[in-house]
Coordinates of C-alpha atoms in Angstrom, one line a residue:
X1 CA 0.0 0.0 0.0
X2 CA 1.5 3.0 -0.9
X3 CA 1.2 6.5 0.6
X4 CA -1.4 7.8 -0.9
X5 CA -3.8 4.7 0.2
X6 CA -2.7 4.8 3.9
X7 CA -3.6 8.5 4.1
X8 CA -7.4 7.7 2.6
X9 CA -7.5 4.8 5.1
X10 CA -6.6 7.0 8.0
X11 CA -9.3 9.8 6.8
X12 CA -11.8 6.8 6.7
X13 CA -11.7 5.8 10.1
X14 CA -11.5 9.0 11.4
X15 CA -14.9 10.0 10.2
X16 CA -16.0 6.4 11.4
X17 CA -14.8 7.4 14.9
X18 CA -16.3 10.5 14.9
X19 CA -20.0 9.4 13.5
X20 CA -19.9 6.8 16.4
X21 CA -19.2 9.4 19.0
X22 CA -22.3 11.4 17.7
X23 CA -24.7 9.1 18.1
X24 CA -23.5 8.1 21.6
X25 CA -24.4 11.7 22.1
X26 CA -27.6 11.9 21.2
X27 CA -28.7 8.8 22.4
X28 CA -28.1 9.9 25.5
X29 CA -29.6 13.5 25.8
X30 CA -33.1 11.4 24.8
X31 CA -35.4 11.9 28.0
X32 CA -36.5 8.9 30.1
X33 CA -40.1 8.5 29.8
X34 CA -40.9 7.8 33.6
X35 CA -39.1 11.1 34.8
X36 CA -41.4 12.9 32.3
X37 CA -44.4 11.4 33.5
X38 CA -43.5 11.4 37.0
X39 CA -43.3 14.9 36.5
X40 CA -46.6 15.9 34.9
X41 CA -48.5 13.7 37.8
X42 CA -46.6 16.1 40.5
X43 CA -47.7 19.2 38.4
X44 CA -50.9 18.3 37.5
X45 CA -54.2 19.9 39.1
X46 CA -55.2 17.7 42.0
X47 CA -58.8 17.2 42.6
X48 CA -60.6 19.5 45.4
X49 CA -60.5 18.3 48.9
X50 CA -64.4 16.8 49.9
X51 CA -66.3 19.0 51.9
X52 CA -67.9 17.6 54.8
X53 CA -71.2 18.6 55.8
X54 CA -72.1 17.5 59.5
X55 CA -75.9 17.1 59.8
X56 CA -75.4 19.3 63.1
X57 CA -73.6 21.9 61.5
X58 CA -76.3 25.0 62.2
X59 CA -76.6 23.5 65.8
X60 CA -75.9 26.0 68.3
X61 CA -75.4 25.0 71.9
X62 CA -77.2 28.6 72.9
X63 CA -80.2 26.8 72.0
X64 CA -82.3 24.4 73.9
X65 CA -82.2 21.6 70.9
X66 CA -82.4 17.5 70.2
X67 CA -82.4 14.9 67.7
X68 CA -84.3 12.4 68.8
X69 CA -85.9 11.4 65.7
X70 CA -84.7 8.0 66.0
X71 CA -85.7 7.3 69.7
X72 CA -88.4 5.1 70.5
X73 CA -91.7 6.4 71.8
X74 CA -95.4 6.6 71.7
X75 CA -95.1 10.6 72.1
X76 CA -96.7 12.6 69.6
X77 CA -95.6 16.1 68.2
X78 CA -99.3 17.4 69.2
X79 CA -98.0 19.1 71.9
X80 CA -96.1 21.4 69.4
X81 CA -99.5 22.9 68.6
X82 CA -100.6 23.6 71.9
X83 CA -99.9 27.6 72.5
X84 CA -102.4 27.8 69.1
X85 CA -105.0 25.3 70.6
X86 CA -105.0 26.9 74.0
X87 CA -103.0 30.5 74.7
X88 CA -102.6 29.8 78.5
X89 CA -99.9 27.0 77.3
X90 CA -96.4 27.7 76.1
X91 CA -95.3 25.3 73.1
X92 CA -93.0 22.3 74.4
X93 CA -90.3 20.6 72.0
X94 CA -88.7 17.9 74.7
X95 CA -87.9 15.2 73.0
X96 CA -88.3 11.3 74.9
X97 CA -85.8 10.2 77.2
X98 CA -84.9 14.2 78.1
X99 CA -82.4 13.7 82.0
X100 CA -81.1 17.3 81.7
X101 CA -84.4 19.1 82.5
X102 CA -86.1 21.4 80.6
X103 CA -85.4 25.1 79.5
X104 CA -87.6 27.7 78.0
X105 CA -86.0 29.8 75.0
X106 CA -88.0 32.9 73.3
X107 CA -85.3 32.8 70.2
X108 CA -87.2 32.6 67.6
X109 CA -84.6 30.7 65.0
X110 CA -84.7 27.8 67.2
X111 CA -85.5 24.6 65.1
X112 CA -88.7 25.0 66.0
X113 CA -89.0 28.4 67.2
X114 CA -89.3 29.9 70.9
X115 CA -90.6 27.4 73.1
X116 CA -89.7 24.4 76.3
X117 CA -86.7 22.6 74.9
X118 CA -84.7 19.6 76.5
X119 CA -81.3 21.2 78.2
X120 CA -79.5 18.8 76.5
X121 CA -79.1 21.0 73.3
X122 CA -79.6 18.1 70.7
X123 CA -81.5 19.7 67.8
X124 CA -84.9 18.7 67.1
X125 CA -86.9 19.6 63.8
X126 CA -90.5 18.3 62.4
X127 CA -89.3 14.8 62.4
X128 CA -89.0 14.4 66.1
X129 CA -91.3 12.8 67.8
X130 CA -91.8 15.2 71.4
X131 CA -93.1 14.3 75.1
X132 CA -96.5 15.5 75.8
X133 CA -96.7 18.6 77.3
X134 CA -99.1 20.9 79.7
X135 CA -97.0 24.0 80.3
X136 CA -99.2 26.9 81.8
X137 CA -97.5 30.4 80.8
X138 CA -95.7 32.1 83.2
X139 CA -93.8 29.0 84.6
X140 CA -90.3 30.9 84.5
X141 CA -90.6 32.6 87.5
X142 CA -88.6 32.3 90.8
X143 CA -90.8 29.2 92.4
X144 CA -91.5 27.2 90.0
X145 CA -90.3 24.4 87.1
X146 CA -90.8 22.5 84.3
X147 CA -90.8 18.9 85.7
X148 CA -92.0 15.4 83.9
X149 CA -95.1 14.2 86.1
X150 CA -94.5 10.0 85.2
X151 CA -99.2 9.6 86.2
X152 CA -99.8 12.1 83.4
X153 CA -96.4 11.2 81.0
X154 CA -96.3 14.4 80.6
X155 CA -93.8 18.0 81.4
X156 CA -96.0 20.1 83.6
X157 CA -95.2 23.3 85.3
X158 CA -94.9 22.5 88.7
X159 CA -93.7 24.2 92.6
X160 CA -90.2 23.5 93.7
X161 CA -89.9 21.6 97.1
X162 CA -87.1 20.9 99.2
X163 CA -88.7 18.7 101.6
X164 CA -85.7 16.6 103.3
X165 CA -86.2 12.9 103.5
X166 CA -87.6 11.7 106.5
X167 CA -89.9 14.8 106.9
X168 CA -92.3 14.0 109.6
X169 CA -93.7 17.8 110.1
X170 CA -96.7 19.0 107.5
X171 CA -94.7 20.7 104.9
X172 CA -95.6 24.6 104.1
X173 CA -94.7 26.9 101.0
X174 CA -92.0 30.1 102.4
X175 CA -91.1 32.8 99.9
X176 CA -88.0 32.9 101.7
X177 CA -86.7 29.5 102.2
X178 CA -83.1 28.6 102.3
X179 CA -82.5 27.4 99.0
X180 CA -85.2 30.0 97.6
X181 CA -89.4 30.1 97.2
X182 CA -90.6 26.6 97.6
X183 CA -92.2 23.6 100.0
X184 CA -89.8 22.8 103.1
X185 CA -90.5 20.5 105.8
X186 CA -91.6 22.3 109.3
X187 CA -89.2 20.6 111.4
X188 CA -86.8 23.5 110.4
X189 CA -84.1 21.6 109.6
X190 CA -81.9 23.1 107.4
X191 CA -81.0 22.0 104.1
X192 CA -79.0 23.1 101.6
X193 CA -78.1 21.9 97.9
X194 CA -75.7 18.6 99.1
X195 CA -79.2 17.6 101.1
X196 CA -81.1 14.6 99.9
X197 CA -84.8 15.6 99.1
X198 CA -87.9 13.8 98.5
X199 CA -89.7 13.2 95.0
X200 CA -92.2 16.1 94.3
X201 CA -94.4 16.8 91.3
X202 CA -96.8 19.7 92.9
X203 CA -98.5 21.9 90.4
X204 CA -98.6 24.9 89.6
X205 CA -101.3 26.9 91.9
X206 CA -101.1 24.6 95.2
X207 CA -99.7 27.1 97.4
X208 CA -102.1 29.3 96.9
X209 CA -105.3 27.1 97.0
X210 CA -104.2 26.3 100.8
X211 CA -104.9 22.7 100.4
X212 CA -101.4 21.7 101.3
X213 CA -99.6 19.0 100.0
X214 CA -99.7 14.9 100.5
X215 CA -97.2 12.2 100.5
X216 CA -98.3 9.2 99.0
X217 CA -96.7 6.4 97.2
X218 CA -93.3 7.9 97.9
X219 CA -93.8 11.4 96.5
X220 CA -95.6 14.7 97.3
X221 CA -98.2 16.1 95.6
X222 CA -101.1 18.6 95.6
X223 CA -103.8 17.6 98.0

């Protein structure tokens, strides 16, 4: 081979080299797939977060409200009707199996508007079923409560009385008593709110009839 060849052959694999060192190249400046789509899932628009909505939501404790449109009871939402039936009577919304007493509320945006509620502050609508009620108007003064009378299953405004167990004097009604107006036991024992007191469901009126009161099958009521 003379000189002439060995120079063509050496120009040859030169431009062999450098072809294979340009695809290398661009081989390897291709993207890999996954980092691409890895990155559009990270930048993409994520779906809103679910809202919530708690069935108690417009609940306020301020109110005397309960849900008790699920308990079990031959109560009847008549009572809700009763300030329209009679005016002396103040609409009741106590709903069955009430232990925190009851509470009277003239808010109007109550569930179902002013009225006796259950102190327990469930809320109560038009599907409730509600304990009868006989609540006389003006049974938010100082002497007397609302109180569940178990002969008439009913919430009935009714006296206080702090008669002591064990009372063996003729209980009378004081203005003035130690715990407030009410029916205390004679004997002038005093009591005070750590004193154990006898079941009561007096009604509204008896201290001022003069009958007195009775105690009969372990609880005091209006003679």
């Amino acid at each position: 081979m003379n000189h002439h060849e060995k120079l063509i052959s050496i120009m040859r694999a030169i431009n062999l080299t450098a072809c294979l060192a340009l695809s290398v190249l661009s081989f390897s400046s291709i993207p890999k797939a996954s980092a691409e789509i890895g990155i559009d899932l990270k930048l993409g628009g994520g779906k809103p977060e679910l809202e919530i909505n708690d069935g108690n939501s417009d609940s306020s404790s301020d109110n005397y409200n309960s849900d008790s449109s699920n308990d079990n009871s031959d109560s009847s939402n008549d009572n809700s009707d009763s300030s329209s039936v009679d005016g002396n009577y103040d609409p009741c919304f106590i709903h069955p199996n009430c232990t925190a007493g009851a509470g009277y509320s003239s808010d109007n945006k109550n569930s179902m508007g002013a009225g006796w509620y259950c102190k327990d502050a469930k809320v109560v609508n038009t599907n409730t079923s509600f304990d009868k009620c006989n609540i006389r108007k003006g049974c938010t003064n100082d002497k007397n409560y609302v109180g569940y009378v178990a002969n008439s299953k009913s919430w009935e405004c009714l006296e206080k009385a702090y008669i002591h167990k064990g009372c063996s004097s003729t209980p009378g009604f004081a203005n003035k008593g130690s715990l407030g107006a009410g029916w205390y036991c004679s004997d002038k024992k005093e009591v005070n709110q750590k004193t154990q007191f006898d079941p009561a469901s007096i009604k509204k009126g008896c201290s001022d009839q003069g009958s007195g009161i009775k105690y009969t099958d372990g609880i005091w009521t209006c003679n």
